[in-house]
Structures are given as structure tokens and as C-alpha cells.
Coordinates of C-alpha atoms and ligand atoms in Angstrom, one line a residue:
M150 CA -64.0 44.3 14.9
K151 CA -62.3 41.6 16.5
S152 CA -63.2 38.7 13.1
I153 CA -61.6 41.6 11.1
L154 CA -57.9 41.2 12.8
K155 CA -58.3 37.6 12.8
A156 CA -58.8 37.4 9.3
M157 CA -55.6 39.6 9.2
A158 CA -53.6 37.8 11.0
L159 CA -54.8 33.7 9.5
S160 CA -53.6 35.4 6.3
L161 CA -50.1 37.2 7.6
T162 CA -49.4 33.7 8.8
S163 CA -50.7 31.9 5.2
S164 CA -48.3 34.3 4.3
I165 CA -45.7 33.8 5.6
A166 CA -45.8 30.4 5.4
L167 CA -46.4 30.7 1.8
A168 CA -43.1 32.5 1.6
T169 CA -41.4 30.5 3.4
I170 CA -42.0 27.2 1.1
I171 CA -41.6 29.7 -2.0
F172 CA -38.4 30.2 -0.1
F173 CA -38.0 26.5 0.6
V174 CA -38.5 25.5 -2.7
I175 CA -36.3 27.8 -4.9
Y176 CA -33.8 26.6 -2.5
K177 CA -34.1 23.1 -3.1
L178 CA -34.4 23.4 -7.1
A179 CA -31.3 25.8 -6.2
T180 CA -29.0 23.5 -4.7
R181 CA -30.5 19.8 -5.7
S182 CA -28.8 17.1 -7.1
K183 CA -26.1 18.8 -9.8
S184 CA -24.8 16.4 -12.4
T185 CA -22.6 19.0 -14.5
K186 CA -19.8 18.3 -16.0
N187 CA -17.4 18.7 -12.7
S188 CA -19.2 18.0 -9.8
L189 CA -20.4 14.8 -8.5
P190 CA -24.5 13.7 -8.5
E191 CA -25.6 14.6 -5.3
P192 CA -28.7 15.0 -2.9
W193 CA -30.8 18.6 -2.1
R194 CA -28.7 20.0 1.0
L195 CA -29.4 22.5 3.6
P196 CA -27.4 25.5 4.5
I197 CA -24.9 24.9 7.6
I198 CA -25.7 20.6 7.4
G199 CA -25.6 20.4 3.9
H200 CA -26.5 16.7 3.7
M201 CA -26.7 15.1 6.6
H202 CA -30.4 15.6 7.5
H203 CA -30.8 12.5 4.7
L204 CA -28.8 11.0 7.0
I205 CA -31.1 11.8 10.7
G206 CA -33.6 8.7 11.5
T207 CA -31.2 6.0 9.2
I208 CA -29.3 3.9 10.5
P209 CA -25.8 5.6 8.3
H210 CA -24.2 2.7 6.4
R211 CA -28.6 1.8 4.9
G212 CA -28.8 4.7 5.2
L213 CA -25.7 5.7 2.2
M214 CA -26.7 2.4 0.9
D215 CA -30.5 4.5 0.1
L216 CA -29.0 7.2 -1.7
A217 CA -26.9 6.0 -3.6
R218 CA -29.5 3.8 -5.2
K219 CA -31.3 7.5 -6.7
Y220 CA -27.9 9.4 -6.6
G221 CA -25.1 6.9 -8.1
S222 CA -22.7 4.5 -7.1
L223 CA -19.4 7.5 -6.8
M224 CA -22.1 10.6 -5.2
H225 CA -20.8 13.5 -3.1
L226 CA -21.9 14.3 -0.3
Q227 CA -21.2 18.5 2.2
L228 CA -21.4 16.5 5.6
G229 CA -21.4 20.0 8.2
E230 CA -17.9 21.0 6.7
V231 CA -16.8 17.7 5.7
S232 CA -17.2 17.6 1.8
A233 CA -17.3 13.3 1.4
I234 CA -17.1 11.4 -1.5
V235 CA -19.0 7.9 -0.5
V236 CA -18.2 4.8 -2.9
S237 CA -21.4 2.4 -3.2
S238 CA -20.7 -0.5 -6.4
P239 CA -17.4 -2.7 -7.0
K240 CA -17.0 -1.1 -10.4
A241 CA -16.6 2.5 -8.7
A242 CA -14.2 0.8 -6.0
K243 CA -12.1 -0.9 -8.6
E244 CA -12.0 2.3 -10.0
I245 CA -10.2 4.3 -6.8
F246 CA -8.4 0.9 -5.8
T247 CA -6.6 0.8 -8.9
T248 CA -6.1 3.9 -9.6
Y249 CA -6.2 6.5 -6.8
D250 CA -5.0 4.3 -3.8
I251 CA -2.6 6.5 -2.5
T252 CA -4.0 9.9 -3.6
F253 CA -6.5 8.9 -1.1
G254 CA -4.4 6.4 1.3
N255 CA -4.6 9.4 4.3
R256 CA -6.7 9.2 7.1
P257 CA -8.6 12.4 8.3
E258 CA -7.1 14.2 11.5
T259 CA -9.9 13.2 14.0
L260 CA -10.8 13.7 17.7
S261 CA -10.1 9.9 18.0
G262 CA -7.2 9.9 16.4
E263 CA -5.7 12.5 18.0
I264 CA -6.6 11.3 22.1
I265 CA -7.1 7.6 21.4
G266 CA -4.1 8.1 19.2
Y267 CA -1.8 9.5 20.9
H268 CA -1.4 12.3 18.5
N269 CA -1.9 9.7 15.2
T270 CA 1.2 7.4 16.2
D271 CA -0.9 4.4 15.8
I272 CA -1.4 2.3 12.3
V273 CA -4.8 3.2 12.3
F274 CA -5.6 6.7 12.5
A275 CA -1.5 7.5 11.0
P276 CA -1.3 10.0 8.1
Y277 CA -0.1 8.4 4.8
G278 CA 4.0 8.5 4.6
E279 CA 7.3 7.1 6.1
Y280 CA 5.9 6.6 9.8
W281 CA 2.7 4.8 9.2
R282 CA 4.9 2.9 6.6
Q283 CA 7.1 1.3 9.1
V284 CA 3.9 0.6 11.8
R285 CA 3.1 -0.9 9.3
K286 CA 5.8 -3.2 8.6
I287 CA 5.7 -3.7 12.1
C288 CA 2.5 -5.4 12.6
T289 CA 2.5 -7.5 9.0
L290 CA 5.6 -8.9 9.3
D291 CA 6.3 -9.3 13.3
L292 CA 3.3 -8.7 14.7
L293 CA 0.3 -10.2 12.3
S294 CA 2.3 -13.2 10.6
A295 CA 0.9 -16.1 9.0
K296 CA 3.7 -17.6 12.0
K297 CA 2.7 -15.3 14.8
V298 CA -1.1 -15.9 14.1
K299 CA -0.2 -20.0 14.0
S300 CA 1.9 -19.4 17.9
Y301 CA -1.4 -17.9 19.5
Q302 CA -3.2 -21.6 18.2
S303 CA -3.2 -23.3 21.7
L304 CA -4.3 -20.7 23.6
R305 CA -7.4 -19.6 21.0
E306 CA -8.2 -23.6 22.3
E307 CA -7.6 -24.0 25.5
E308 CA -9.8 -19.8 26.0
C309 CA -12.4 -22.2 23.8
W310 CA -12.9 -24.7 26.2
N311 CA -12.7 -23.4 28.7
L312 CA -15.9 -21.0 27.0
V313 CA -17.4 -24.4 25.9
Q314 CA -17.5 -25.6 30.4
E315 CA -18.5 -22.9 31.5
I316 CA -21.3 -22.7 29.3
K317 CA -22.2 -27.4 30.4
A318 CA -21.6 -25.6 33.5
S319 CA -24.3 -23.3 33.3
G320 CA -26.5 -26.0 33.1
S321 CA -28.9 -27.5 29.9
G322 CA -31.8 -25.0 28.7
R323 CA -30.7 -22.0 30.7
P324 CA -30.2 -18.8 28.6
V325 CA -26.9 -18.0 27.8
N326 CA -26.0 -14.0 26.7
L327 CA -23.6 -14.9 24.0
S328 CA -22.9 -12.0 23.0
E329 CA -21.3 -11.2 26.6
N330 CA -18.8 -14.1 26.5
I331 CA -17.9 -13.9 23.1
F332 CA -16.6 -11.1 23.6
K333 CA -14.8 -11.9 27.0
L334 CA -13.8 -15.2 25.1
I335 CA -11.8 -12.9 22.5
A336 CA -10.4 -10.1 24.4
M337 CA -9.2 -13.1 26.5
I338 CA -6.9 -14.4 23.9
F339 CA -6.2 -10.9 23.1
C340 CA -5.0 -10.5 26.0
R341 CA -3.2 -13.5 26.9
A342 CA -1.6 -12.7 23.1
A343 CA -0.8 -9.0 23.3
F344 CA 0.7 -9.5 27.4
G345 CA 1.2 -12.9 28.0
K346 CA -1.7 -13.4 30.8
G347 CA -5.1 -12.6 31.7
I348 CA -4.2 -8.9 33.6
K349 CA -5.9 -7.9 36.7
E350 CA -7.3 -5.2 34.9
H351 CA -9.4 -7.1 32.5
K352 CA -12.7 -6.2 32.7
E353 CA -12.0 -2.8 33.2
F354 CA -9.8 -2.6 29.8
T355 CA -12.0 -4.4 27.9
E356 CA -15.4 -2.3 29.1
N357 CA -12.9 1.0 28.3
V358 CA -12.3 -0.8 24.8
K359 CA -15.4 -1.8 24.4
E360 CA -17.2 2.1 25.2
M361 CA -14.0 3.6 22.8
L362 CA -15.2 1.9 20.3
R363 CA -18.6 3.1 21.1
E364 CA -17.9 6.5 20.4
T365 CA -15.8 6.4 17.1
G366 CA -18.8 6.1 15.3
G367 CA -17.2 8.5 11.9
L368 CA -20.6 10.4 12.1
D369 CA -20.4 12.9 15.0
V370 CA -20.1 16.2 15.3
E371 CA -16.8 16.5 15.8
D372 CA -16.6 14.2 12.3
I373 CA -18.5 16.3 10.7
F374 CA -17.4 19.8 12.2
P375 CA -13.7 19.0 12.2
S376 CA -12.8 23.1 12.6
K377 CA -15.4 23.9 15.6
K378 CA -13.3 23.1 18.5
F379 CA -15.9 24.5 20.9
L380 CA -18.2 21.9 20.1
H381 CA -15.8 19.3 20.5
H382 CA -15.9 20.3 24.0
L383 CA -19.8 21.1 24.3
S384 CA -20.9 17.6 23.5
G385 CA -18.6 16.1 26.1
K386 CA -17.1 13.5 23.4
R387 CA -13.3 15.1 24.3
A388 CA -14.1 14.5 27.6
R389 CA -15.2 11.4 27.5
L390 CA -12.4 10.3 24.8
T391 CA -10.0 11.6 27.3
S392 CA -11.8 9.9 30.2
I393 CA -11.6 6.4 28.4
H394 CA -7.5 7.6 26.8
K395 CA -6.3 8.0 30.5
K396 CA -8.0 3.9 32.0
L397 CA -6.2 2.3 29.1
D398 CA -3.0 4.6 29.3
N399 CA -2.4 3.4 32.7
I400 CA -3.5 -0.2 32.7
I401 CA -1.1 -0.2 30.3
N402 CA 1.8 1.4 31.8
N403 CA 1.4 -1.0 34.9
V404 CA 1.7 -4.2 32.6
V405 CA 4.2 -2.5 30.7
A406 CA 6.0 -1.9 34.8
E407 CA 5.5 -5.2 35.7
H408 CA 6.5 -6.9 32.9
N409 CA 9.9 -8.9 32.4
V410 CA 11.7 -9.2 29.7
K411 CA 13.8 -11.8 30.8
T412 CA 10.5 -13.9 30.5
A413 CA 10.3 -14.4 26.9
S414 CA 12.5 -16.1 24.3
K415 CA 12.0 -15.1 20.8
T416 CA 9.7 -18.1 20.1
N417 CA 6.5 -17.8 22.0
E418 CA 7.2 -13.4 22.3
T419 CA 3.9 -12.0 23.2
L420 CA 2.8 -8.3 21.3
L421 CA 4.2 -6.6 24.2
D422 CA 7.5 -8.2 23.7
V423 CA 8.1 -8.3 20.5
L424 CA 7.2 -4.2 20.5
L425 CA 9.4 -3.7 23.5
R426 CA 11.8 -5.4 21.2
L427 CA 11.9 -3.3 18.9
K428 CA 12.1 -0.1 20.5
D429 CA 15.5 -0.4 22.0
S430 CA 16.3 -1.6 18.5
A431 CA 18.4 0.6 16.3
E432 CA 16.2 -0.5 13.2
F433 CA 13.0 1.8 14.0
Q434 CA 12.4 4.5 16.1
L435 CA 9.3 3.9 18.3
T436 CA 8.8 5.4 21.3
A437 CA 7.3 4.3 24.5
D438 CA 4.0 6.1 23.2
N439 CA 4.2 4.7 19.9
V440 CA 4.1 1.5 22.1
K441 CA 1.3 1.4 23.5
A442 CA -0.8 3.5 20.5
I443 CA 0.0 0.1 18.9
I444 CA -1.1 -2.4 21.6
V445 CA -4.5 -0.3 22.1
D446 CA -4.9 -0.5 18.0
M447 CA -4.3 -4.3 18.0
F448 CA -7.2 -4.6 20.8
T449 CA -9.6 -2.3 19.3
A450 CA -8.7 -3.0 15.9
G451 CA -9.1 -7.1 16.9
T452 CA -11.7 -7.6 19.4
D453 CA -14.6 -6.4 18.7
T454 CA -14.8 -7.7 14.8
S455 CA -14.1 -10.6 15.8
A456 CA -16.2 -10.9 18.3
T457 CA -19.6 -9.4 15.8
T458 CA -18.6 -11.8 13.2
I459 CA -19.4 -14.3 15.4
E460 CA -22.6 -13.7 16.7
W461 CA -23.8 -12.4 13.4
A462 CA -23.2 -16.0 12.4
I463 CA -24.5 -17.6 14.8
S464 CA -27.7 -15.3 14.1
E465 CA -27.8 -15.8 10.7
L466 CA -27.4 -20.1 11.3
I467 CA -30.7 -19.7 14.1
K468 CA -32.3 -17.4 11.4
C469 CA -31.7 -20.1 9.2
P470 CA -31.9 -24.1 9.9
R471 CA -31.6 -25.9 7.5
A472 CA -27.6 -23.8 7.2
M473 CA -27.3 -24.1 11.2
E474 CA -28.3 -28.3 10.5
K475 CA -25.6 -28.3 7.4
V476 CA -23.2 -26.3 9.5
Q477 CA -23.6 -28.6 12.7
A478 CA -23.9 -32.1 10.1
E479 CA -20.0 -31.3 9.1
L480 CA -18.6 -30.2 12.2
R481 CA -19.9 -33.2 14.1
K482 CA -19.1 -35.9 11.4
A483 CA -15.1 -34.2 10.8
L484 CA -15.2 -34.4 14.5
N485 CA -16.6 -37.6 15.9
G486 CA -17.6 -37.0 19.0
K487 CA -13.7 -35.7 20.0
E488 CA -13.5 -33.9 22.8
K489 CA -11.6 -30.3 22.1
I490 CA -11.1 -29.5 18.7
H491 CA -8.0 -28.1 17.6
E492 CA -7.7 -26.3 14.5
E493 CA -6.2 -28.5 12.2
D494 CA -9.3 -30.6 12.8
I495 CA -11.0 -27.8 11.2
K496 CA -9.0 -26.2 8.7
E497 CA -10.6 -27.9 6.1
L498 CA -14.5 -27.8 6.3
S499 CA -15.9 -26.0 3.8
Y500 CA -19.0 -25.0 5.1
L501 CA -17.9 -24.0 8.3
N502 CA -16.1 -21.7 5.7
L503 CA -18.7 -20.6 3.7
V504 CA -20.7 -19.3 6.2
I505 CA -18.3 -17.2 7.9
K506 CA -17.7 -15.4 4.6
E507 CA -21.7 -15.1 3.7
T508 CA -21.8 -13.9 6.8
L509 CA -18.9 -10.9 6.3
R510 CA -20.7 -10.7 3.7
L511 CA -23.9 -9.2 5.0
H512 CA -22.3 -8.0 8.1
P513 CA -19.2 -6.5 7.1
P514 CA -18.5 -5.1 10.6
L515 CA -16.7 -1.8 9.1
P516 CA -19.4 -1.8 6.8
L517 CA -17.8 2.3 5.4
L518 CA -14.3 1.0 6.1
L519 CA -12.0 3.9 7.4
R520 CA -12.1 7.6 6.6
R521 CA -10.2 8.3 4.0
E522 CA -8.4 11.6 3.0
C523 CA -7.0 12.7 -1.0
H524 CA -3.4 14.3 -0.1
Q525 CA -4.0 16.8 -3.5
A526 CA -7.1 17.9 -5.4
V527 CA -8.0 15.4 -8.1
N528 CA -9.9 14.5 -10.9
L529 CA -11.8 11.4 -10.3
A530 CA -13.8 9.6 -13.5
G531 CA -14.0 13.6 -15.1
Y532 CA -15.5 15.0 -11.3
D533 CA -13.4 17.7 -9.8
I534 CA -12.0 16.6 -6.1
P535 CA -11.2 18.9 -3.9
N536 CA -8.2 18.4 -1.9
K537 CA -8.8 16.9 1.8
A538 CA -11.9 15.4 0.2
R539 CA -12.9 12.4 2.2
L540 CA -13.8 9.1 1.0
I541 CA -16.4 6.8 2.5
F542 CA -16.6 3.3 0.9
N543 CA -19.7 1.5 1.8
V544 CA -19.0 -1.9 1.8
F545 CA -22.2 -2.9 3.3
A546 CA -23.8 -1.6 0.0
I547 CA -20.9 -3.0 -2.3
N548 CA -21.6 -6.7 -0.7
R549 CA -25.1 -6.3 -1.2
D550 CA -24.8 -4.7 -5.1
P551 CA -27.8 -6.5 -6.7
E552 CA -26.0 -6.5 -9.9
Y553 CA -22.9 -8.3 -8.6
W554 CA -25.1 -10.7 -5.8
K555 CA -28.5 -12.5 -6.4
D556 CA -30.6 -11.9 -3.9
A557 CA -28.5 -10.0 -2.3
E558 CA -30.3 -9.9 0.7
T559 CA -30.3 -13.5 1.7
F560 CA -27.9 -15.2 3.4
I561 CA -26.6 -18.0 1.4
P562 CA -23.9 -19.6 1.9
E563 CA -23.6 -21.8 -1.0
R564 CA -23.0 -18.9 -3.4
F565 CA -19.5 -19.0 -2.5
E566 CA -19.1 -22.1 -2.9
N567 CA -16.7 -23.2 -6.1
S568 CA -14.8 -19.6 -5.8
S569 CA -11.9 -18.4 -4.8
T570 CA -13.0 -15.2 -3.1
T571 CA -11.1 -15.8 0.5
I572 CA -11.1 -12.4 2.2
M573 CA -11.4 -9.8 -1.1
G574 CA -13.5 -10.3 -4.7
A575 CA -11.7 -10.4 -8.1
E576 CA -14.2 -7.5 -8.8
Y577 CA -14.3 -5.6 -5.8
E578 CA -17.4 -7.3 -4.7
F579 CA -16.6 -8.4 -1.4
L580 CA -14.6 -5.7 1.1
P581 CA -14.9 -7.0 4.3
F582 CA -11.0 -6.4 4.8
G583 CA -11.0 -3.3 2.7
A584 CA -8.4 -3.4 -0.1
G585 CA -5.7 -0.8 -1.7
R586 CA -2.9 0.2 0.9
R587 CA -4.5 0.3 3.9
M588 CA -6.7 -3.0 3.8
C589 CA -7.0 -4.4 6.5
P590 CA -3.3 -6.3 7.9
G591 CA -4.6 -8.9 10.4
S592 CA -7.5 -10.6 8.6
A593 CA -5.4 -14.4 9.5
L594 CA -5.7 -13.1 13.2
G595 CA -8.7 -12.0 12.9
L596 CA -9.9 -15.1 11.0
A597 CA -8.7 -17.6 13.3
N598 CA -10.2 -15.6 16.2
V599 CA -13.4 -17.0 14.2
Q600 CA -13.3 -19.9 13.0
L601 CA -12.4 -21.6 16.7
P602 CA -14.8 -20.7 18.1
L603 CA -17.5 -20.5 15.8
A604 CA -17.1 -24.5 15.1
N605 CA -16.7 -24.7 19.5
I606 CA -20.0 -22.9 19.7
L607 CA -21.8 -25.4 17.6
Y608 CA -20.5 -28.1 17.4
H609 CA -20.7 -28.4 21.1
F610 CA -24.9 -27.2 21.7
N611 CA -28.0 -26.5 20.0
W612 CA -29.1 -23.7 20.3
K613 CA -32.8 -22.1 20.3
L614 CA -34.4 -18.6 21.0
P615 CA -35.0 -18.4 24.8
N616 CA -38.8 -18.5 25.8
G617 CA -40.3 -20.7 23.1
A618 CA -39.9 -17.8 20.7
S619 CA -39.3 -18.9 17.0
Y620 CA -36.4 -18.7 15.1
D621 CA -37.1 -16.5 12.6
Q622 CA -38.2 -14.1 15.8
I623 CA -35.0 -13.3 16.2
D624 CA -33.9 -9.2 16.6
M625 CA -31.4 -8.5 13.8
T626 CA -31.6 -4.6 14.4
E627 CA -27.6 -2.9 14.1
R628 CA -26.7 -0.8 16.0
F629 CA -24.6 1.4 13.9
G630 CA -20.3 2.5 15.5
L631 CA -16.9 2.2 14.3
T632 CA -18.2 -1.6 14.3
V633 CA -21.5 -2.5 13.5
V634 CA -23.0 -5.4 15.8
R635 CA -26.3 -6.3 17.5
Q636 CA -28.7 -3.8 18.8
T637 CA -29.9 -6.4 21.4
E638 CA -27.4 -8.9 23.5
L639 CA -27.1 -12.2 21.9
L640 CA -28.9 -14.7 24.0
L641 CA -29.7 -18.4 22.7
V642 CA -30.8 -21.7 24.9
P643 CA -28.3 -24.4 24.5
S644 CA -28.6 -28.1 24.7
F645 CA -26.5 -30.7 24.9
Ligands
HEM838 C1 -13.0 -10.8 11.1 C2 -12.1 -9.7 11.8 C3 -11.4 -7.6 10.7 C4 -12.6 -7.2 10.3 C5 -13.7 -7.4 9.3 C6 -11.3 -6.1 9.7 C7 -12.0 -4.9 9.0 C8 -10.6 -4.2 8.9 C9 -11.0 -3.1 8.0 C10 -12.3 -3.2 7.4 C11 -10.2 -1.8 8.3 C12 -9.9 -1.0 6.7 C13 -9.4 -1.2 5.9 C14 -9.3 0.6 4.9 O1 -9.3 1.3 5.5 O2 -9.1 0.1 4.1 C15 -9.7 -2.8 8.9 C16 -7.9 -2.0 9.2 C17 -7.2 -2.9 10.0 N1 -7.6 -3.7 10.7 FE1 -8.9 -5.2 10.7 N2 -10.0 -6.3 10.7 C18 -10.2 -7.4 11.9 C19 -10.1 -7.9 12.5 C20 -8.3 -7.4 12.5 C21 -7.4 -7.9 13.8 C22 -7.5 -9.1 14.4 C23 -6.4 -7.0 14.0 C24 -5.4 -7.1 14.5 C25 -5.0 -7.5 15.6 C26 -6.6 -5.9 12.7 C27 -6.0 -4.6 12.7 C28 -6.3 -4.2 11.9 C29 -5.7 -2.0 11.3 C30 -4.2 -1.9 12.3 C31 -6.0 -1.8 10.7 C32 -5.9 -0.3 9.7 C33 -5.2 -0.9 8.5 C34 -3.6 0.8 8.3 O3 -4.7 1.8 8.4 O4 -3.1 1.0 7.7 N3 -7.5 -5.8 12.2 N4 -10.0 -4.4 9.8

């Protein structure tokens, strides 16, 4: 009797398992990659989460690149409630940027935009429209113009020199945490450019900026279920972002309260001077919150992007001793024993610039750019795209497209020799700063903040991995966030 019951239980279990498998296979067949005329190709999906399971356990830009290689450089993904079009080739990017840039000029409403962006009144999160046009104009003409970037030259030089002195003081042969030092350096350059001086809350301010960048990766539960507000509370994200926002807001309030307008002449105005002057002018209608939103933008968009580029450049050079030797030889020949580096000394150094471009190709700091959203239904290359669909540009995949790049995965700065490519490829094959109307307005400042610190770090010191590790043992693992940074801090041993 016992054995009959056991056999029955077994057969019931197997029947349930079999039924589940059949149901699953039918479901998979019914919902897998559709290539009908009006819908983009897509992988098989599950109820509720859509295609999210394809990204579980992957670093999103790499997971998306693998999916695109199977399903196409223009594919559809259902990410929870969000319908997303993923663009993964130069050809598809070119078509969108040249024909549909305005249609996809909007940013989706997000929790980060609401809380950190002062209800989307900064530049990064602002919806496409008159307000965005106005603050973008302020950004390009008044805050980040070539003249303004140049006006910060002496403070960049001073802060880089301070870093060199600090490393020297810590002693030859002792490991230095370059990640920490580089972020501190860039944040200090920004603090002085924004406020004219270091601020007493500098450490708290930069730590909160960093924390905020970690919280705004773009594929968390609140990003894929934007309408399920209870999830934003349950996940703790709303509380965490609010706490970061309050701290940043308090600090900026203090800085503004202490700000003495009379000390600023128009030629050496800080970012805050400019914004407060424009706030009081009849031309613009900026509120106090708008000013704070733009200041937070400058820090969040400008610090990690440059810092991570410097870190990846050094990491790639450690991994490639040939390129390291070449870039150091170029610097040492040009500077010929000079102590302090001025920007004029390094402007024309071609290999240093090739190293920076190749680093931005392999490690674009924002590999998925910033999300865009269409403001109307559109027919894209024969496919019907619904209103509010999001656009994800996988610049990481574009910058490594084997159709455009030979040995795409290898660090070869020479590939940019004799190429006119500067911050954007003519065929949309190189997009570290994005493209179109929402392209980065801070590229000149960003590059200046990469070039001089990198030159100083490479010129004054030779570097190796700690504990006698060989150059190919360097850890290159990435950590995903709004900017993609090294998973582990870059610890290197200087000699001088
Ligand atoms: C190496 C340095 C930098 C890199 C690689 C970089 C990259 C980018 C990228 C990829 C975007 C998104 C473009 C898009 O969505 O199409 C962006 C947007 C933006 N960046 Fe940068 N950036 C850098 C430095 C800076 C700096 C120094 C600032 C200002 C201080 C800045 C301010 C902004 C702003 C305000 C936006 C939003 C533009 C808009 O939505 O209209 N960036 N950046």
C-alpha cells in the first residue's frame, strides 16, 4: 500500500513538473522574439518583469550588448512596465540622432529627477522644452564655455601640484589609493570652480554626491516600475535619495548664505556667482531652487565622469606597459625636467590625447548615456514605437562594434592616429559624450579635468601593482551605476 501511494505521489509530482514545462515552453514560444513587420525583435519574456531576467547577473551594458548581438542592434525590451528600445550600433544611432533627435529629446520622469533634480528643474533631468532650452543655454554660454574652462586653468594646475606633493610626501614604494586621491582632486577643482574655495563641508558634500551617483544607476525597481509608488518606499530608495538630497541642499544653502557677491568681479566669477547674477537678471527666471539644481548637476555630471576616465586610463596603461612607456616618454621629453606642468606644455602632446580617446572608447563613463523618452508614437525604421517608449543608447556596444573597430576589445591608442575624431565619431561609432541636442555640454571642461591630472600622475611617477603582482593581474572589473567605475579601488605603488 505504502509503495502504491509513493508511486502515485511520484507520478503526480512528475505530471505537475511536465505540465509546468509544457506551459512554459508554449508560453516561451508564444512570446519569444517577434519579427513581424511592425514590432522590433526581442528575446522571450516573462509576465510582469518582461525581459529583466535576461539582465540578471550581468553588468547591464555588457548584458545588453550580448542580447543585441543575438537579437539585433535595434531591439525592444520590456523592462517591467517600461517599454525600451535599445540602440547598439553606429548605424542605428546615426539614424536616430539624425532623424528622431527631437522626438526622443525628453527625459523620462524618475524618482532621482524628482528628488535630486529639484522636480526635474536641473539640466540633466529637465524635460525637453522651454525651461530646458533656457538652462542649457546658461550652461553652454555662461558656465561651461571655452573661456570659462580656461579661467579655471590656474586652480587646476594648483590642485594637481598639491596632489603630486601629497603622493611624494607619502613616500616612494608605498601603495597609494589613486581612486580616492583622483576623486578628491576633481571634487576640489569643482568646489573651487563653483564656490571659489574649498568649503568646510567638502568631505560630506562629495561623499553624498558619490552616494547619489551610486543610487541612480537606472535599472532599479523604481526605474522599471515607475507607477508602483509603494515599491519606491518599500525598497527604501525614496528615503535614501531624500536623505542625500537634504544633506546636499543644506550644504548649498550654507554656501549661498555665506556668499559675498561683492568679492566677485565678472572676469573671475565662480559658477555660483554666475548663477546668482543670472537669477537676479531680467533675462532669465531662475528661482533659488533652480540655482541649487544646476549646481548639484555640475558636481554630479562633472566629477565622477572625469575621475573614472583617469582611473581607467591608468588601469589600461598598467595593463599595457608598451603604451605606458610611450606616453611617459612623450611627457618626459616634452617637459624636459620641468617641475610644475602648465596646460600649454601638454596641449599638443599627441599620444597623451590618443590614450584619453582610447580610454573613452573602451570605458565611456556613461555607457548607456542618460535615458531618453519619446513624446509621441513614432514609426522608426518601419517599426511602430509607442508614445513614452524609452531609448537606451548602448554606447559601450557602439564603441566596441567589431564592424567599425578592428580588435575592438583591445586597448590600442594608435587606432586614433591620423583620425579627425575628437569627441564624437563622424559615423556615430564613438560617442562617449553622447550626440544630438542632449549631448554633454561639459566635454571641454571634462577633458581639461582629465588631461592635466593624468599628465601629472604619469610624468612625476612610475607605477606598479602592489606586492610584486604582474601588470596583467590588474583587476579590471566594473561596477555599474550612473557612471561605471572600477569595482575595486586602484591601489598602485609609485616610484620617483
Ligand atoms: C569625461 C567627462 C564627461 C563625460 C564622458 C560626459 C558624458 C556625458 C554623457 C554621455 C551625457 C549624456 C548625453 C545624452 O544623454 O545624450 C552627458 C550629459 C550631461 N553632462 Fe557630461 N560628461 C562629462 C563631463 C561633464 C562635465 C564636466 C559637466 C559639467 C560640469 C557635464 C555636464 C553634463 C550635463 C549638464 C549633461 C546633461 C545634458 C542635457 O540633458 O541636456 N558633463 N555627459
